[in-house]
Short mmCIF file of C-alpha atoms and ligand atoms in Angstrom, two decimals:
data_model
loop_
_atom_site.label_atom_id
_atom_site.label_comp_id
_atom_site.label_asym_id
_atom_site.label_seq_id
_atom_site.Cartn_x
_atom_site.Cartn_y
_atom_site.Cartn_z
CA MET A 1 33.77 56.78 29.51
CA ARG A 2 30.21 58.05 29.11
CA THR A 3 29.77 60.93 26.65
CA ILE A 4 27.09 63.51 27.32
CA GLU A 5 25.79 64.76 23.99
CA HIS A 6 23.61 67.65 22.91
CA PHE A 7 19.87 66.98 22.73
CA VAL A 8 18.37 68.26 19.51
CA ASP A 9 15.11 67.65 17.71
CA GLY A 10 14.15 64.95 20.18
CA SER A 11 17.38 62.95 20.13
CA SER A 12 21.05 62.93 21.04
CA PHE A 13 23.42 64.80 18.79
CA ALA A 14 27.19 64.40 19.02
CA GLY A 15 27.94 67.57 17.06
CA ASN A 16 30.91 67.99 14.76
CA SER A 17 33.25 70.23 16.75
CA GLY A 18 35.38 67.34 18.03
CA SER A 19 35.77 69.24 21.29
CA THR A 20 34.99 67.72 24.70
CA GLN A 21 35.55 68.45 28.38
CA PRO A 22 35.66 66.09 31.36
CA VAL A 23 32.75 66.09 33.80
CA LEU A 24 34.09 65.49 37.30
CA ASN A 25 32.76 63.94 40.45
CA PRO A 26 33.70 66.72 42.90
CA SER A 27 33.65 64.32 45.86
CA THR A 28 36.51 62.27 44.39
CA GLY A 29 38.06 64.73 41.95
CA GLN A 30 37.86 62.03 39.25
CA ALA A 31 36.36 62.36 35.77
CA GLN A 32 33.12 60.40 35.44
CA ALA A 33 32.06 61.41 31.91
CA GLU A 34 32.89 63.83 29.13
CA VAL A 35 30.63 66.43 27.60
CA VAL A 36 30.73 67.52 23.97
CA LEU A 37 31.26 71.25 23.41
CA ALA A 38 29.50 72.93 20.50
CA ASP A 39 31.06 75.18 17.91
CA LYS A 40 29.07 77.70 15.88
CA LEU A 41 27.95 75.12 13.29
CA ASP A 42 26.61 72.82 16.01
CA VAL A 43 24.74 75.71 17.60
CA ASP A 44 23.29 76.69 14.23
CA THR A 45 22.02 73.11 13.81
CA VAL A 46 20.27 73.32 17.17
CA ILE A 47 18.73 76.70 16.43
CA ALA A 48 17.46 75.47 13.03
CA ALA A 49 15.71 72.51 14.71
CA ALA A 50 14.08 74.85 17.22
CA ALA A 51 12.97 77.28 14.52
CA ALA A 52 11.40 74.46 12.49
CA ALA A 53 9.44 73.15 15.49
CA GLN A 54 8.27 76.44 16.97
CA PRO A 55 5.32 77.45 14.71
CA ALA A 56 3.44 74.19 15.26
CA TRP A 57 4.04 74.39 19.02
CA ALA A 58 2.78 77.99 19.07
CA ALA A 59 -0.30 76.83 17.15
CA PHE A 60 -1.13 74.28 19.88
CA ASN A 61 -3.77 75.93 22.00
CA PRO A 62 -2.38 77.00 25.40
CA GLN A 63 -4.28 74.26 27.23
CA LYS A 64 -2.71 71.61 25.03
CA ARG A 65 0.73 73.00 25.81
CA ILE A 66 0.17 72.95 29.53
CA ARG A 67 -1.11 69.38 29.39
CA VAL A 68 2.36 68.44 28.16
CA ILE A 69 3.90 70.39 31.05
CA MET A 70 1.52 68.65 33.50
CA GLU A 71 2.69 65.27 32.27
CA TRP A 72 6.31 66.48 32.37
CA ILE A 73 5.91 67.37 36.07
CA GLN A 74 4.64 63.84 36.76
CA LEU A 75 7.62 62.31 34.97
CA ILE A 76 10.08 64.48 36.87
CA HIS A 77 8.54 63.27 40.14
CA ALA A 78 8.64 59.66 38.92
CA ASN A 79 12.36 60.04 38.13
CA MET A 80 13.22 62.19 41.14
CA ASP A 81 15.73 59.89 42.84
CA GLU A 82 17.67 59.22 39.64
CA LEU A 83 17.73 62.94 38.77
CA ALA A 84 18.80 63.96 42.29
CA ARG A 85 21.53 61.33 42.40
CA THR A 86 22.99 62.41 39.04
CA LEU A 87 22.78 66.05 40.04
CA SER A 88 24.49 65.39 43.36
CA LEU A 89 27.31 63.41 41.73
CA GLU A 90 28.07 66.14 39.18
CA HIS A 91 27.52 69.24 41.32
CA GLY A 92 28.61 68.03 44.76
CA LYS A 93 25.52 69.15 46.68
CA THR A 94 23.89 66.58 48.94
CA PHE A 95 21.13 64.29 47.69
CA ASP A 96 18.42 66.10 49.70
CA ASP A 97 19.69 69.46 48.53
CA ALA A 98 19.66 68.16 44.94
CA LYS A 99 16.00 67.20 45.38
CA GLY A 100 15.33 70.75 46.59
CA ASP A 101 17.04 72.07 43.45
CA ILE A 102 14.68 70.02 41.26
CA LEU A 103 11.56 70.75 43.32
CA ARG A 104 12.09 74.52 43.26
CA GLY A 105 12.26 74.19 39.47
CA VAL A 106 9.07 72.12 39.40
CA ASP A 107 7.36 74.91 41.36
CA VAL A 108 7.83 77.15 38.33
CA LEU A 109 6.54 74.44 35.96
CA GLU A 110 3.41 74.31 38.14
CA PHE A 111 3.13 78.10 37.98
CA SER A 112 3.49 77.87 34.18
CA LEU A 113 0.28 75.81 34.10
CA GLY A 114 -1.47 79.17 34.58
CA ALA A 115 -0.33 80.30 31.12
CA PRO A 116 -3.82 80.21 29.53
CA HIS A 117 -4.90 82.75 32.13
CA GLN A 118 -1.69 84.80 32.06
CA LEU A 119 -1.73 85.05 28.26
CA LYS A 120 -5.21 86.58 28.13
CA GLY A 121 -5.15 90.06 26.66
CA GLU A 122 -7.16 93.18 27.39
CA PHE A 123 -10.30 94.39 25.63
CA SER A 124 -11.86 97.86 25.58
CA THR A 125 -15.07 98.43 23.76
CA GLY A 126 -16.13 101.78 22.33
CA VAL A 127 -12.78 103.58 22.52
CA GLY A 128 -14.14 105.71 19.64
CA THR A 129 -17.34 105.60 17.63
CA GLY A 130 -17.70 101.94 16.57
CA ILE A 131 -14.10 101.29 17.56
CA ASP A 132 -12.82 98.59 19.91
CA THR A 133 -9.24 97.89 21.01
CA PHE A 134 -7.75 94.67 22.27
CA SER A 135 -4.32 93.27 23.02
CA LEU A 136 -2.86 89.82 22.70
CA ARG A 137 0.38 88.20 23.79
CA GLN A 138 2.32 86.24 21.19
CA PRO A 139 5.41 84.09 21.64
CA LEU A 140 8.76 85.54 20.62
CA GLY A 141 9.79 82.49 18.54
CA VAL A 142 13.04 80.77 19.53
CA VAL A 143 14.49 81.81 22.88
CA ALA A 144 17.57 80.65 24.77
CA GLY A 145 18.54 80.07 28.39
CA ILE A 146 22.18 80.16 29.52
CA THR A 147 22.46 78.78 33.03
CA PRO A 148 25.02 78.33 35.85
CA PHE A 149 26.43 75.21 37.46
CA ASN A 150 24.99 75.80 40.90
CA PHE A 151 21.32 75.01 40.14
CA PRO A 152 21.45 72.64 37.15
CA ALA A 153 17.75 71.75 37.42
CA MET A 154 16.04 74.72 39.04
CA ILE A 155 17.28 77.50 36.81
CA PRO A 156 16.84 75.63 33.49
CA LEU A 157 13.24 74.88 34.58
CA TRP A 158 12.68 78.51 35.63
CA LYS A 159 13.51 79.45 32.04
CA ALA A 160 11.99 76.52 30.15
CA GLY A 161 8.60 76.36 31.92
CA PRO A 162 7.29 79.84 31.12
CA ALA A 163 9.09 80.04 27.75
CA LEU A 164 7.47 76.81 26.53
CA ALA A 165 4.06 77.53 28.06
CA CYS A 166 4.01 80.79 26.08
CA GLY A 167 4.56 78.90 22.80
CA ASN A 168 8.27 79.50 22.24
CA ALA A 169 10.84 76.89 21.27
CA PHE A 170 13.66 76.79 23.81
CA VAL A 171 17.41 76.26 23.46
CA LEU A 172 19.16 75.60 26.76
CA LYS A 173 22.90 76.11 27.14
CA PRO A 174 23.50 74.69 30.62
CA SER A 175 26.75 74.73 32.55
CA GLU A 176 29.30 72.37 31.05
CA ARG A 177 30.31 71.38 34.61
CA ASP A 178 27.08 69.49 35.42
CA PRO A 179 25.31 68.89 32.11
CA SER A 180 23.51 65.53 32.59
CA VAL A 181 20.36 66.62 34.42
CA PRO A 182 19.45 69.35 31.89
CA VAL A 183 19.60 66.72 29.11
CA ARG A 184 17.49 64.30 31.14
CA LEU A 185 14.89 67.04 31.72
CA ALA A 186 14.68 67.63 27.97
CA GLU A 187 14.27 63.88 27.34
CA LEU A 188 11.44 63.77 29.87
CA PHE A 189 9.74 66.68 28.10
CA ILE A 190 9.66 64.57 24.93
CA GLU A 191 8.39 61.55 26.90
CA ALA A 192 5.64 63.78 28.25
CA GLY A 193 4.42 64.40 24.70
CA GLY A 194 6.40 67.53 23.88
CA PRO A 195 7.12 67.77 20.15
CA ALA A 196 10.70 67.17 19.01
CA GLY A 197 12.69 70.35 18.52
CA VAL A 198 10.72 72.41 21.02
CA PHE A 199 13.17 71.90 23.91
CA ASN A 200 16.82 71.47 22.89
CA VAL A 201 20.04 71.39 24.90
CA VAL A 202 23.40 72.46 23.53
CA HIS A 203 26.59 72.21 25.59
CA GLY A 204 29.58 74.46 25.39
CA GLY A 205 31.47 77.45 26.67
CA LYS A 206 32.08 80.89 25.24
CA ASP A 207 31.97 79.75 21.57
CA ALA A 208 28.52 78.25 22.01
CA VAL A 209 27.27 81.29 23.91
CA ASP A 210 28.62 83.68 21.29
CA ALA A 211 26.92 81.67 18.53
CA LEU A 212 23.60 82.06 20.37
CA LEU A 213 24.23 85.78 20.83
CA ASP A 214 25.07 86.21 17.13
CA SER A 215 21.99 84.37 15.86
CA ASP A 216 19.18 86.47 14.38
CA THR A 217 16.78 83.59 15.05
CA ILE A 218 17.21 83.76 18.84
CA LYS A 219 14.87 86.49 20.06
CA ALA A 220 15.58 86.51 23.79
CA ILE A 221 18.24 85.32 26.19
CA GLY A 222 17.64 84.48 29.84
CA PHE A 223 21.02 84.28 31.56
CA VAL A 224 22.05 83.38 35.11
CA GLY A 225 25.68 83.21 36.23
CA SER A 226 28.51 85.45 37.36
CA THR A 227 28.26 89.23 37.01
CA PRO A 228 31.01 89.80 34.41
CA ILE A 229 29.37 87.29 32.04
CA ALA A 230 25.87 88.63 32.82
CA GLN A 231 27.02 92.10 31.88
CA TYR A 232 28.78 90.87 28.74
CA ILE A 233 25.67 89.04 27.54
CA TYR A 234 23.37 91.93 28.40
CA GLU A 235 25.53 94.37 26.44
CA ARG A 236 25.81 92.05 23.42
CA CYS A 237 22.03 91.53 23.41
CA ALA A 238 21.40 95.27 23.63
CA ALA A 239 23.72 95.86 20.69
CA THR A 240 21.81 93.40 18.49
CA GLY A 241 18.31 94.23 19.74
CA LYS A 242 17.71 90.97 21.61
CA ARG A 243 15.56 90.89 24.68
CA ALA A 244 17.68 89.95 27.70
CA GLN A 245 17.44 89.33 31.41
CA CYS A 246 20.82 88.58 32.97
CA PHE A 247 21.26 87.73 36.63
CA GLY A 248 24.67 87.86 38.27
CA GLY A 249 26.57 87.30 41.50
CA ALA A 250 25.71 88.19 45.06
CA LYS A 251 26.90 89.11 48.52
CA ASN A 252 23.95 88.50 50.80
CA HIS A 253 23.98 90.11 54.24
CA ALA A 254 22.13 89.04 57.39
CA ILE A 255 21.49 91.85 59.89
CA VAL A 256 21.04 90.62 63.46
CA LEU A 257 19.42 93.03 65.92
CA PRO A 258 19.93 92.81 69.70
CA ASP A 259 16.35 91.54 70.22
CA ALA A 260 16.84 88.51 67.93
CA ASP A 261 16.85 85.01 69.40
CA ILE A 262 20.60 84.47 69.10
CA GLU A 263 20.58 80.67 69.44
CA ALA A 264 17.88 80.21 66.75
CA THR A 265 19.57 82.80 64.53
CA ALA A 266 22.92 81.01 64.82
CA ASP A 267 21.30 77.71 63.76
CA THR A 268 19.71 79.44 60.78
CA LEU A 269 22.93 81.19 59.78
CA VAL A 270 24.98 78.02 59.83
CA GLY A 271 22.57 76.38 57.37
CA ALA A 272 22.31 79.44 55.13
CA ALA A 273 26.05 80.17 55.04
CA TYR A 274 27.46 76.66 54.70
CA GLY A 275 24.62 74.70 53.05
CA SER A 276 25.52 73.60 49.51
CA ALA A 277 29.12 74.62 50.41
CA GLY A 278 28.06 78.26 50.09
CA GLU A 279 27.53 77.80 46.35
CA ARG A 280 24.09 79.40 46.30
CA CYS A 281 23.41 82.83 44.86
CA MET A 282 21.23 83.42 47.93
CA ALA A 283 23.71 81.99 50.48
CA LEU A 284 24.28 84.28 53.43
CA SER A 285 27.93 85.23 53.29
CA VAL A 286 28.02 88.31 55.54
CA VAL A 287 26.52 88.62 58.99
CA VAL A 288 26.12 92.05 60.58
CA PRO A 289 25.30 91.94 64.29
CA VAL A 290 24.24 95.28 65.74
CA GLY A 291 26.03 96.20 68.97
CA LYS A 292 29.00 94.59 70.69
CA GLU A 293 26.99 92.32 72.97
CA THR A 294 24.97 90.89 70.04
CA ALA A 295 28.18 90.36 68.08
CA ASP A 296 30.00 88.60 70.89
CA ARG A 297 27.06 86.31 71.69
CA LEU A 298 26.51 85.48 68.04
CA ARG A 299 30.22 84.84 67.47
CA ASP A 300 30.29 82.40 70.40
CA ALA A 301 27.13 80.63 69.21
CA LEU A 302 28.57 80.21 65.70
CA VAL A 303 31.99 79.03 66.92
CA GLU A 304 30.24 76.47 69.12
CA ARG A 305 28.17 75.03 66.26
CA ILE A 306 30.69 74.86 63.42
CA PRO A 307 32.78 71.89 64.67
CA SER A 308 29.72 69.65 64.58
CA LEU A 309 29.14 70.22 60.84
CA LYS A 310 29.93 67.20 58.73
CA VAL A 311 31.53 67.74 55.35
CA GLY A 312 31.46 64.63 53.20
CA HIS A 313 30.73 62.82 49.96
CA SER A 314 27.70 64.39 48.30
CA LEU A 315 25.73 61.14 48.58
CA ASP A 316 26.62 60.60 52.25
CA PRO A 317 23.29 61.01 54.07
CA GLU A 318 25.19 62.20 57.16
CA ALA A 319 26.91 65.07 55.31
CA ASP A 320 25.67 68.63 55.90
CA TYR A 321 27.40 69.69 52.73
CA GLY A 322 29.73 68.29 50.11
CA PRO A 323 32.65 69.49 48.00
CA LEU A 324 32.98 72.59 45.86
CA VAL A 325 32.37 72.07 42.18
CA THR A 326 35.97 72.10 40.89
CA ALA A 327 39.55 72.32 42.10
CA ASP A 328 39.67 75.90 40.75
CA ALA A 329 36.64 76.84 42.83
CA ARG A 330 38.24 75.27 45.93
CA ASP A 331 41.58 77.01 45.32
CA ARG A 332 39.90 80.37 44.79
CA VAL A 333 38.05 80.05 48.11
CA ARG A 334 41.29 79.11 49.89
CA ARG A 335 43.08 82.07 48.28
CA LEU A 336 40.36 84.52 49.39
CA ILE A 337 40.52 83.17 52.96
CA GLY A 338 44.28 83.81 52.87
CA GLU A 339 43.68 87.37 51.66
CA GLY A 340 41.27 87.94 54.56
CA VAL A 341 43.93 86.85 57.05
CA GLU A 342 46.55 89.07 55.42
CA ALA A 343 44.16 92.03 55.46
CA GLY A 344 43.79 91.66 59.24
CA ALA A 345 40.40 89.98 59.70
CA ASP A 346 40.17 87.45 62.58
CA LEU A 347 39.87 83.94 61.16
CA LEU A 348 38.06 82.17 64.00
CA VAL A 349 37.48 78.91 62.13
CA ASP A 350 39.78 77.94 59.25
CA GLY A 351 38.41 75.39 56.77
CA ARG A 352 41.34 75.50 54.35
CA ASP A 353 43.15 72.47 55.63
CA LEU A 354 40.23 70.12 56.04
CA ASP A 355 41.85 66.72 55.82
CA MET A 356 39.83 64.13 53.91
CA SER A 357 42.82 61.90 53.07
CA SER A 358 41.70 59.02 55.26
CA GLN A 359 38.02 59.25 54.35
CA SER A 360 35.99 57.24 51.90
CA PHE A 361 32.33 56.68 51.17
CA GLU A 362 30.96 53.48 49.61
CA GLY A 363 34.34 52.74 48.08
CA ASP A 364 34.98 56.30 46.85
CA ASP A 365 38.23 57.78 48.14
CA LEU A 366 37.68 61.43 49.14
CA ALA A 367 41.35 62.47 49.34
CA GLU A 368 41.27 64.25 45.96
CA GLY A 369 37.79 65.76 46.42
CA PHE A 370 37.32 69.53 46.30
CA PHE A 371 36.45 70.04 49.96
CA VAL A 372 36.75 73.17 52.07
CA GLY A 373 35.70 73.19 55.72
CA PRO A 374 33.37 75.82 57.15
CA SER A 375 35.23 79.06 57.81
CA LEU A 376 34.31 82.05 59.96
CA PHE A 377 35.83 85.53 60.05
CA ASP A 378 35.19 88.22 62.65
CA ASN A 379 36.11 91.92 62.44
CA VAL A 380 35.88 92.04 58.65
CA ASP A 381 35.92 95.54 57.18
CA THR A 382 34.41 96.74 53.96
CA SER A 383 37.72 97.31 52.15
CA MET A 384 38.76 93.62 52.34
CA SER A 385 38.41 91.35 49.30
CA ILE A 386 36.55 88.80 51.46
CA TYR A 387 33.87 91.51 51.78
CA THR A 388 33.92 93.11 48.35
CA GLU A 389 34.07 89.87 46.32
CA GLU A 390 31.59 87.03 46.07
CA ILE A 391 33.50 84.09 47.62
CA PHE A 392 30.97 81.40 46.60
CA GLY A 393 32.24 78.98 49.22
CA PRO A 394 31.62 77.97 52.85
CA VAL A 395 32.90 81.23 54.36
CA LEU A 396 30.92 83.54 56.66
CA CYS A 397 32.24 87.05 57.34
CA MET A 398 31.15 89.02 60.40
CA VAL A 399 31.10 92.81 59.98
CA ARG A 400 30.22 94.58 63.23
CA ALA A 401 27.87 97.60 63.23
CA GLN A 402 26.73 99.93 66.01
CA THR A 403 23.26 100.87 64.74
CA LEU A 404 20.55 99.54 62.42
CA GLU A 405 21.21 102.50 60.09
CA GLU A 406 24.88 101.59 59.86
CA ALA A 407 23.99 97.93 59.29
CA THR A 408 21.40 98.76 56.59
CA ALA A 409 23.92 100.91 54.74
CA LEU A 410 26.22 97.91 54.21
CA PRO A 411 24.03 95.81 51.85
CA SER A 412 22.54 99.00 50.42
CA GLU A 413 25.94 100.30 49.34
CA HIS A 414 27.43 96.95 48.31
CA VAL A 415 27.92 96.51 44.57
CA TYR A 416 25.65 93.42 44.64
CA GLY A 417 21.97 93.54 45.59
CA ASN A 418 20.56 90.03 45.37
CA GLY A 419 19.21 89.00 48.78
CA VAL A 420 19.34 90.27 52.36
CA ALA A 421 17.84 89.16 55.66
CA ILE A 422 17.10 90.73 59.03
CA PHE A 423 16.66 88.86 62.30
CA THR A 424 14.60 90.71 64.90
CA GLN A 425 11.42 90.57 66.97
CA SER A 426 10.61 94.19 66.18
CA GLY A 427 8.01 94.71 63.46
CA GLY A 428 8.85 98.40 63.25
CA ALA A 429 12.57 97.82 62.75
CA ALA A 430 11.86 95.14 60.14
CA ARG A 431 9.50 97.48 58.30
CA ASP A 432 12.01 100.33 58.26
CA PHE A 433 14.57 97.87 56.97
CA PHE A 434 12.60 96.29 54.14
CA THR A 435 11.31 99.63 52.87
CA SER A 436 14.73 101.31 52.78
CA VAL A 437 17.29 98.61 51.95
CA ASN A 438 18.66 98.81 48.40
CA VAL A 439 18.44 95.08 47.61
CA GLY A 440 15.98 93.08 45.46
CA MET A 441 14.86 90.26 47.77
CA VAL A 442 14.41 90.61 51.54
CA GLY A 443 13.89 88.04 54.28
CA ILE A 444 12.51 88.88 57.70
CA ASN A 445 13.65 86.08 60.01
CA VAL A 446 13.97 84.10 56.75
CA PRO A 447 17.60 83.46 55.81
CA ILE A 448 17.26 82.53 52.13
CA PRO A 449 14.33 84.56 50.81
CA VAL A 450 13.96 82.91 47.40
CA PRO A 451 10.43 84.01 46.49
CA ILE A 452 7.76 81.44 45.76
CA ALA A 453 7.14 80.74 42.05
CA TYR A 454 4.20 83.14 41.66
CA TYR A 455 6.30 86.11 42.80
CA THR A 456 9.31 87.24 40.83
CA PHE A 457 12.96 86.52 41.54
CA GLY A 458 15.60 89.09 40.73
CA GLY A 459 18.47 90.96 42.32
CA TRP A 460 19.33 94.64 41.98
CA LYS A 461 22.50 96.50 41.06
CA ALA A 462 25.29 94.18 39.81
CA SER A 463 23.09 91.15 40.61
CA GLY A 464 20.64 91.74 37.76
CA PHE A 465 20.60 93.41 34.34
CA GLY A 466 17.33 93.90 32.48
CA ASP A 467 13.95 95.13 33.58
CA LEU A 468 11.93 91.94 34.02
CA ASN A 469 12.57 89.33 36.71
CA GLN A 470 12.48 85.55 36.58
CA HIS A 471 9.26 83.58 37.20
CA GLY A 472 6.07 85.15 38.53
CA PRO A 473 4.04 87.32 36.14
CA ASP A 474 7.23 88.90 34.73
CA ALA A 475 8.12 85.58 33.07
CA PHE A 476 5.06 85.71 30.81
CA ARG A 477 5.91 89.29 29.87
CA PHE A 478 9.51 88.39 29.14
CA TYR A 479 8.64 85.46 26.87
CA THR A 480 5.88 87.19 24.86
CA LYS A 481 5.40 90.34 22.85
CA THR A 482 2.21 92.33 23.08
CA LYS A 483 0.21 93.13 19.97
CA THR A 484 -2.54 95.74 20.17
CA VAL A 485 -5.40 95.64 17.66
CA THR A 486 -7.81 98.48 16.95
CA THR A 487 -11.01 97.44 15.11
CA ARG A 488 -13.79 99.26 13.35
CA TRP A 489 -16.61 97.77 11.30
CA PRO A 490 -17.97 100.75 9.35
CA GLU A 491 -21.34 100.97 7.69
CA ALA A 492 -21.16 100.23 3.96
CA GLY A 493 -20.15 103.22 1.81
CA SER A 494 -17.10 105.45 1.79
CA THR A 495 -16.91 108.72 3.72
CA GLY A 496 -13.88 109.76 1.65
CA PRO A 497 -10.20 109.94 2.58
CA GLU A 498 -9.08 111.51 5.87
CA PHE A 499 -5.69 113.23 6.03
CA SER A 500 -5.45 114.45 9.60
CA MET A 501 -4.22 112.31 12.50
CA PRO A 502 -7.14 110.19 13.75
CA VAL A 503 -8.29 111.33 17.21
CA MET A 504 -10.91 109.78 19.42
CA ASN A 505 -13.74 112.30 19.79
P1 NAD B 762 29.50 81.51 35.03
O1 NAD B 762 29.25 82.94 34.76
O2 NAD B 762 30.89 81.02 35.02
O3 NAD B 762 28.72 80.60 33.95
C1 NAD B 762 27.35 80.81 33.67
C2 NAD B 762 27.08 80.40 32.24
O4 NAD B 762 27.84 81.23 31.37
C3 NAD B 762 27.49 78.96 31.94
O5 NAD B 762 26.52 78.38 31.10
C4 NAD B 762 28.83 79.12 31.24
O6 NAD B 762 29.08 78.10 30.31
C5 NAD B 762 28.69 80.45 30.53
N1 NAD B 762 29.97 81.15 30.39
C6 NAD B 762 31.06 81.04 31.20
N2 NAD B 762 32.05 81.82 30.76
C7 NAD B 762 31.60 82.45 29.66
C8 NAD B 762 32.16 83.41 28.76
N3 NAD B 762 33.40 83.88 28.93
N4 NAD B 762 31.41 83.86 27.75
C9 NAD B 762 30.16 83.40 27.59
N5 NAD B 762 29.57 82.49 28.40
C10 NAD B 762 30.27 82.03 29.43
O7 NAD B 762 28.76 81.16 36.42
P2 NAD B 762 28.82 79.81 37.24
O8 NAD B 762 30.16 79.69 37.88
O9 NAD B 762 28.32 78.68 36.42
O10 NAD B 762 27.72 80.10 38.36
C11 NAD B 762 27.98 80.77 39.56
C12 NAD B 762 27.59 82.23 39.49
O11 NAD B 762 26.21 82.33 39.15
C13 NAD B 762 27.74 82.93 40.82
O12 NAD B 762 28.27 84.22 40.59
C14 NAD B 762 26.33 83.01 41.34
O13 NAD B 762 26.08 84.06 42.25
C15 NAD B 762 25.58 83.23 40.07
N6 NAD B 762 24.17 82.88 40.22
C16 NAD B 762 23.28 83.91 40.24
C17 NAD B 762 21.93 83.64 40.41
C18 NAD B 762 20.94 84.77 40.41
O14 NAD B 762 19.75 84.50 40.26
N7 NAD B 762 21.37 86.01 40.55
C19 NAD B 762 21.50 82.32 40.55
C20 NAD B 762 22.45 81.29 40.52
C21 NAD B 762 23.79 81.59 40.35
#
């Protein structure tokens, strides 16, 4: 069986922990490879390689660094099909969706090409007699990214692009569930002319993460994953004085007003709720129609569409979505659906017993794959676990509201605050909504409002810890520290010592 190793100092590294974990194909439930898991000594080896490579990389002028990134982008495009296929086979998302995962990451590499401009400092002349002040941005040194399974290309690239463009060395600890694409991206960085040791990948679970958190050499951690781990990492970083931005889970609501085009909205909701099997941090998992008539029409439109969705092997071009990532993930989604039924919500479409036993794709038997069919609940209330918890599966919950105010209060008061959307033809209602809702990213007739690379991405409340977002201008602030220099070139000859606090007269 293939072994996926760490990638350190420009080459593969097996590590010495002796610990491995199977990497599954979620469409078949079968192991397709194993990944090595680092212990503290392995992580220390990776960090040492990064620390040795970083000063020379920082000394490259910014233009030289972005030329490497430019070439890297070309190589990613040249290898797109292979990357998307590998990603699809390890994650379970469809091939086209896997391409989207990679392309949204490349967007941030393209944005990172603006580093020479973004890293320019400020200059003020004559702040005092003969005194000028200027600021410069310097890299932090060695920084780490700890990333989730659900975007194994996009999120590593969101971290790596700006971190590297700023002159840092980068250690990526990707999800151990789909580790191949992150390694391939690091290999392509080297092929693009990146120096060995500047971009390293170390695999592992909690032991590897804790070793990164305990290292004095690592100066910043960019984390994306579930909220309990985000909070844990944020707190550990605060305790040791590390810079941290930690993004967590989500429960994204879609508000549907009576003036919305119900048929178009239903099409949009089906894609945003069930696409990628609901395993997107910006998936719409709650829909809030306003008024009974809107709710009834929307319910009927959704119930009509769901049977035509095709769930299949991730590489099946006919499939709308594929399996969940693991059997545990599938079982958890099934359990939560059961809890919704017990709590009294109306399960209009039940995807728990989707039968794939007679299905195969290109010789792969799907009977043991981790599939869940699309599921739809009506009359969900806010005390139910299907509402309070992130399900992270193909389940859409309808919570009925009577007014826009009542609807807006739901995402505003939810513990998570990642994304939210409103569907309406009223500019005034949309404006009231986006100004008042207590959520970080808002879509107006846009179901998955992932901002474009030159704006920042970040949720509020339990969806994000730390004060700078991902990509956009915040990324350059996160991956650099500002130095401020005050200069004076006095005339020859001493004026004697001064003992009072210097003030600018
Ligand atoms: P996860 O929290 O299980 O894992 C994320 C990372 O943390 C992985 O690299 C994993 O190896 C590591 N990790 C896991 N357990 C750990 C522990 N006990 N101690 C230290 N490190 C640990 O998340 P996941 O299941 O890979 O990803 C899904 C979650 O990520 C969902 O909650 C989703 O909403 C969230 N997510 C959020 C965003 C966002 O931008 N807010 C984006 C994508 C995914």
